[in-house]
Coordinates of C-alpha atoms and ligand atoms in Angstrom, one line a residue:
M20 CA 0.0 0.0 0.0
A21 CA 1.4 3.5 -0.9
E22 CA 2.5 5.5 2.2
V23 CA 1.3 8.9 2.4
K24 CA 3.6 11.7 3.5
A25 CA 2.5 12.9 7.5
K26 CA 1.2 16.2 7.7
K27 CA 1.7 17.8 11.1
S28 CA -1.0 20.4 10.8
L29 CA -3.4 17.5 10.6
G30 CA -2.1 15.7 13.7
Q31 CA -1.2 13.0 11.6
N32 CA 0.9 10.4 13.9
F33 CA 0.1 7.0 12.4
L34 CA 0.1 4.1 15.2
K35 CA 2.1 1.1 13.8
D36 CA 2.5 -1.3 16.6
E37 CA -0.3 -4.2 15.6
N38 CA -0.7 -5.2 19.5
I39 CA -1.7 -1.7 20.3
L40 CA -4.0 -1.3 17.4
Q41 CA -5.7 -4.8 18.0
K42 CA -6.4 -4.0 21.5
I43 CA -8.1 -0.8 20.7
A44 CA -10.1 -2.4 18.4
D45 CA -11.3 -4.9 20.7
S46 CA -11.8 -2.7 23.5
F47 CA -15.5 -3.1 23.2
K48 CA -17.5 -5.9 22.2
V49 CA -19.6 -5.3 19.4
N50 CA -22.4 -7.1 17.7
A51 CA -24.1 -6.9 14.1
N52 CA -26.6 -4.1 15.2
D53 CA -23.6 -1.7 16.6
L54 CA -22.1 1.2 15.1
I55 CA -18.5 2.1 15.3
I56 CA -17.4 5.6 14.5
E57 CA -13.6 6.1 13.6
I58 CA -12.6 9.5 13.3
G59 CA -9.3 10.0 11.4
P60 CA -8.8 6.6 10.0
G61 CA -5.4 8.0 8.2
M62 CA -4.2 5.4 6.2
G63 CA -6.4 2.8 8.1
A64 CA -4.0 1.2 10.7
L65 CA -6.9 0.7 12.8
T66 CA -9.8 0.6 10.4
K67 CA -8.3 -2.7 9.1
Y68 CA -9.2 -4.2 12.8
L69 CA -12.6 -2.3 12.8
I70 CA -13.8 -3.7 9.4
Q71 CA -13.4 -7.4 10.8
K72 CA -16.0 -6.5 13.4
P73 CA -19.9 -7.5 13.0
S74 CA -20.8 -4.0 13.4
S75 CA -21.2 -1.2 11.0
L76 CA -18.4 1.5 10.7
F77 CA -18.7 4.9 10.0
C78 CA -15.1 6.6 8.9
Y79 CA -14.5 10.6 9.0
E80 CA -11.0 11.8 7.3
I81 CA -9.8 15.1 6.4
D82 CA -7.2 14.2 4.1
E83 CA -8.3 13.7 0.4
R84 CA -4.9 11.8 0.1
M85 CA -6.1 8.9 1.8
K86 CA -8.9 8.3 -0.6
D87 CA -7.3 5.5 -2.5
I88 CA -6.4 3.6 0.7
L89 CA -9.6 4.1 2.5
L90 CA -11.9 3.6 -0.4
S91 CA -10.5 0.2 -0.5
F92 CA -12.5 -0.9 2.7
K93 CA -15.7 0.7 1.5
S94 CA -18.5 -1.9 1.6
E95 CA -21.9 -2.6 2.3
K96 CA -21.7 -1.8 6.1
V97 CA -18.3 0.5 5.8
E98 CA -18.8 4.4 5.1
I99 CA -16.1 6.5 4.6
I100 CA -16.7 10.4 4.3
F101 CA -13.9 12.6 3.4
D102 CA -14.8 16.0 5.1
D103 CA -13.8 17.4 8.6
F104 CA -15.6 15.7 11.4
L105 CA -16.2 19.0 13.2
R106 CA -18.7 20.3 10.4
R107 CA -20.6 17.3 10.0
D108 CA -24.1 17.1 11.2
L109 CA -24.0 13.4 12.7
Q110 CA -27.5 13.0 12.9
K111 CA -28.0 13.4 9.3
D112 CA -24.8 11.2 8.3
L113 CA -26.3 8.2 10.2
K114 CA -29.4 7.3 8.1
Q115 CA -30.7 4.5 10.2
D116 CA -30.7 3.3 14.1
F117 CA -28.3 1.1 15.7
E118 CA -28.3 -0.8 18.9
H119 CA -25.3 0.8 20.4
I120 CA -23.1 3.6 19.0
Y121 CA -19.4 3.6 20.1
V122 CA -16.2 5.5 19.1
I123 CA -13.1 4.2 18.3
A124 CA -10.1 6.0 17.2
N125 CA -6.6 7.5 17.5
I126 CA -7.7 11.0 17.1
P127 CA -5.6 13.9 16.1
Y128 CA -4.5 15.6 19.2
Y129 CA -4.8 19.2 18.2
I130 CA -8.7 19.0 18.2
T131 CA -9.3 16.3 21.1
T132 CA -11.9 18.8 23.0
P133 CA -13.6 19.7 19.9
I134 CA -13.9 16.5 18.8
I135 CA -15.6 15.0 22.3
E136 CA -17.9 18.5 22.3
H137 CA -19.1 17.7 19.1
L138 CA -19.9 14.2 19.7
L139 CA -21.6 14.8 23.1
E140 CA -23.7 18.0 21.5
S141 CA -24.9 15.9 18.7
A142 CA -26.8 14.3 21.5
M143 CA -26.3 11.0 20.1
P144 CA -26.8 8.0 22.9
I145 CA -22.8 7.1 22.5
S146 CA -22.6 3.6 24.7
G147 CA -18.9 3.9 24.9
M148 CA -15.5 5.7 23.7
T149 CA -12.0 4.2 23.4
L150 CA -9.8 7.3 22.3
L151 CA -6.1 7.6 22.0
V152 CA -5.0 10.9 23.2
Q153 CA -2.1 13.0 24.8
K154 CA -1.5 11.5 28.1
E155 CA -1.5 15.0 29.6
V156 CA -5.1 15.1 28.5
A157 CA -5.9 11.7 29.8
L158 CA -4.7 12.9 33.2
R159 CA -7.3 15.8 32.9
F160 CA -10.4 13.5 31.7
C161 CA -9.6 10.7 34.8
A162 CA -9.0 13.3 37.2
S163 CA -10.3 13.7 41.1
P164 CA -11.5 16.8 42.8
K165 CA -8.8 19.0 44.5
T166 CA -6.1 18.2 41.6
K167 CA -4.5 20.4 39.4
D168 CA -5.8 18.6 36.2
Y169 CA -9.4 18.5 37.5
G170 CA -11.2 21.2 35.1
Y171 CA -14.6 22.1 34.0
F172 CA -14.2 19.3 30.5
T173 CA -13.5 16.7 33.7
V174 CA -17.0 17.2 35.1
F175 CA -18.9 17.7 31.7
L176 CA -17.2 14.3 30.5
Q177 CA -18.5 12.9 33.9
H178 CA -21.9 13.8 33.1
F179 CA -22.0 10.8 30.5
F180 CA -19.3 8.7 31.3
E181 CA -17.2 6.4 33.6
I182 CA -13.7 7.0 32.7
H183 CA -10.8 5.0 33.0
K184 CA -7.3 5.0 31.4
L185 CA -6.4 1.8 30.0
F186 CA -2.8 1.9 28.9
D187 CA 0.0 4.3 27.8
V188 CA 1.6 4.4 24.1
F189 CA 4.9 5.5 24.1
P190 CA 6.3 7.6 21.2
N191 CA 8.1 4.8 19.5
A192 CA 4.9 3.2 18.5
F193 CA 4.1 6.0 16.0
V194 CA 5.5 7.2 12.8
P195 CA 6.1 10.0 12.8
K196 CA 6.9 9.9 16.6
P197 CA 5.3 12.4 18.5
K198 CA 6.9 14.8 20.9
V199 CA 4.7 13.4 24.3
T200 CA 3.3 10.2 25.4
S201 CA -0.2 9.2 24.7
S202 CA -2.7 7.1 26.5
V203 CA -5.7 5.0 25.9
V204 CA -8.9 5.9 27.3
Q205 CA -11.9 4.4 27.7
F206 CA -15.5 6.3 28.2
V207 CA -18.6 3.9 29.2
R208 CA -21.7 5.3 29.2
K209 CA -23.4 6.0 32.9
E210 CA -26.5 4.0 33.2
K211 CA -28.3 6.9 34.7
I212 CA -27.7 10.4 33.0
Y213 CA -29.4 13.3 34.6
D214 CA -31.5 14.8 32.7
L215 CA -30.3 18.6 31.8
D216 CA -30.0 20.8 29.1
V217 CA -26.1 19.6 27.9
S218 CA -25.0 22.8 26.4
S219 CA -26.5 25.0 29.0
F220 CA -24.4 23.0 31.9
C221 CA -21.3 23.3 29.7
S222 CA -21.3 26.8 29.6
F223 CA -22.2 26.8 33.5
L224 CA -19.4 24.5 34.1
K225 CA -16.9 26.8 32.0
Q226 CA -18.2 29.7 34.4
C227 CA -17.6 27.8 37.6
F228 CA -14.0 27.2 36.2
Q229 CA -13.3 30.6 34.6
Y230 CA -10.9 31.5 36.8
K231 CA -9.3 28.7 38.2
R232 CA -7.6 30.6 41.2
K233 CA -10.7 32.4 42.2
T234 CA -13.4 31.3 44.6
L235 CA -16.7 30.0 43.1
R236 CA -18.4 33.2 44.3
N237 CA -16.2 35.4 42.4
N238 CA -16.6 33.1 39.1
L239 CA -20.6 33.0 39.7
Q240 CA -21.4 36.5 40.7
Q241 CA -24.4 37.0 38.1
Y242 CA -26.6 34.4 39.9
D243 CA -29.0 34.1 43.2
W244 CA -26.1 33.1 45.4
S245 CA -28.5 32.1 48.8
K246 CA -29.4 29.3 46.4
I247 CA -25.7 28.6 45.8
Q248 CA -25.0 28.9 49.6
N249 CA -27.8 26.6 50.7
I250 CA -26.4 23.4 48.8
L251 CA -22.8 24.7 49.6
D252 CA -23.8 24.8 53.6
K253 CA -25.7 21.3 53.3
Y254 CA -22.2 19.7 52.0
G255 CA -20.3 21.6 54.4
F256 CA -18.3 23.7 52.0
S257 CA -17.1 27.6 53.1
L258 CA -18.4 30.3 50.8
N259 CA -14.5 30.2 49.7
V260 CA -14.6 27.2 48.0
R261 CA -13.2 26.8 44.7
A262 CA -14.7 25.1 41.9
E263 CA -11.8 22.7 42.0
E264 CA -12.8 21.2 45.3
L265 CA -16.6 20.3 44.2
S266 CA -17.9 16.7 42.8
Y267 CA -19.6 16.4 39.7
E268 CA -22.7 15.7 42.0
I269 CA -22.6 19.0 43.4
F270 CA -22.3 20.7 40.5
V271 CA -25.6 19.2 39.1
L272 CA -27.0 20.3 42.4
L273 CA -25.9 23.8 41.8
F274 CA -27.0 23.8 38.2
K275 CA -30.6 22.2 38.8
S276 CA -31.2 25.0 41.7
L277 CA -30.1 28.0 39.4
F278 CA -32.1 27.0 36.1
N279 CA -34.8 24.9 37.0
Ligands
SAM27 N1 -5.9 6.3 13.0 C1 -4.6 6.7 12.0 C2 -4.0 6.1 13.1 O1 -4.1 5.3 14.0 O2 -2.4 5.4 12.3 C3 -4.4 7.8 12.2 C4 -4.5 8.8 13.2 S1 -3.7 10.4 13.2 C5 -3.2 10.7 14.7 C6 -5.2 11.6 13.1 C7 -5.8 11.5 11.8 O3 -7.2 12.5 12.1 C8 -5.3 12.0 10.4 O4 -5.4 11.1 9.5 C9 -5.9 13.1 10.3 O5 -5.6 13.5 8.5 C10 -7.1 13.0 10.6 N2 -8.2 14.4 10.7 C11 -7.4 15.4 11.1 N3 -8.5 16.6 11.5 C12 -9.4 16.0 10.9 C13 -10.7 16.5 11.0 N4 -10.9 17.6 11.5 N5 -11.7 15.4 10.8 C14 -11.4 14.2 10.0 N6 -10.1 13.9 10.4 C15 -9.2 14.6 10.8

């Protein structure tokens, strides 16, 4: 198969380690009524394992130089779209219903957060995701309160998923070698997800964490503070609490008291 020269601007670090590729592909057990979405299949390193699954597969690749390689994977159950994933309307693309939808991908690191936000804002019921991301980003995804990695995005992700780091992947597993270590992270959809407006919740969390060194009170000046104080009192937090000290459950209570 002809090789394509990697473009740094598209985050192209191609994974070459076949053991790791196989492990990523096998990270969820899928059946014939399921769908896997792969974002950034590149030269098909992971795709060649994903097409062996009984499920359907939908791939999004921005780089048309991959056409010759990727179109050879196309079949009745494999669709390949050459476009910027962030510009796609997923609900429109997926014309049929699937029992479970999984995202399994070695995604371009420069748009890790926008990709996940786009997936979540699409409101598709994603049962699980296995993503290869930069290690320091993985730490943020899995962070606990009161640690430096804990931020609005950690809390936002916890709304939907239980998140675990599966294993690290070192630079020599890729061509070209990235400068950083990577990690494979697994997201498993929670059985019970609170019913709330996802994009308002996301904006609220961004406000809570806006100035990390400031207290919650400073970051949420425009709200009815008596409602916030009621909840903080109930859970034993002082008025000087910072967002990074609060758990996901407390953020949900704050959001519901202010917006319901
Ligand atoms: N999956 C391949 C592998 O594991 O070797 C390639 C992974 S590489 C880290 C990321 C891939 O995402 C590249 O093929 C790149 O062209 C593609 N990509 C970058 N930006 C994209 C975007 N906005 N939409 C879709 N694909 C994108």
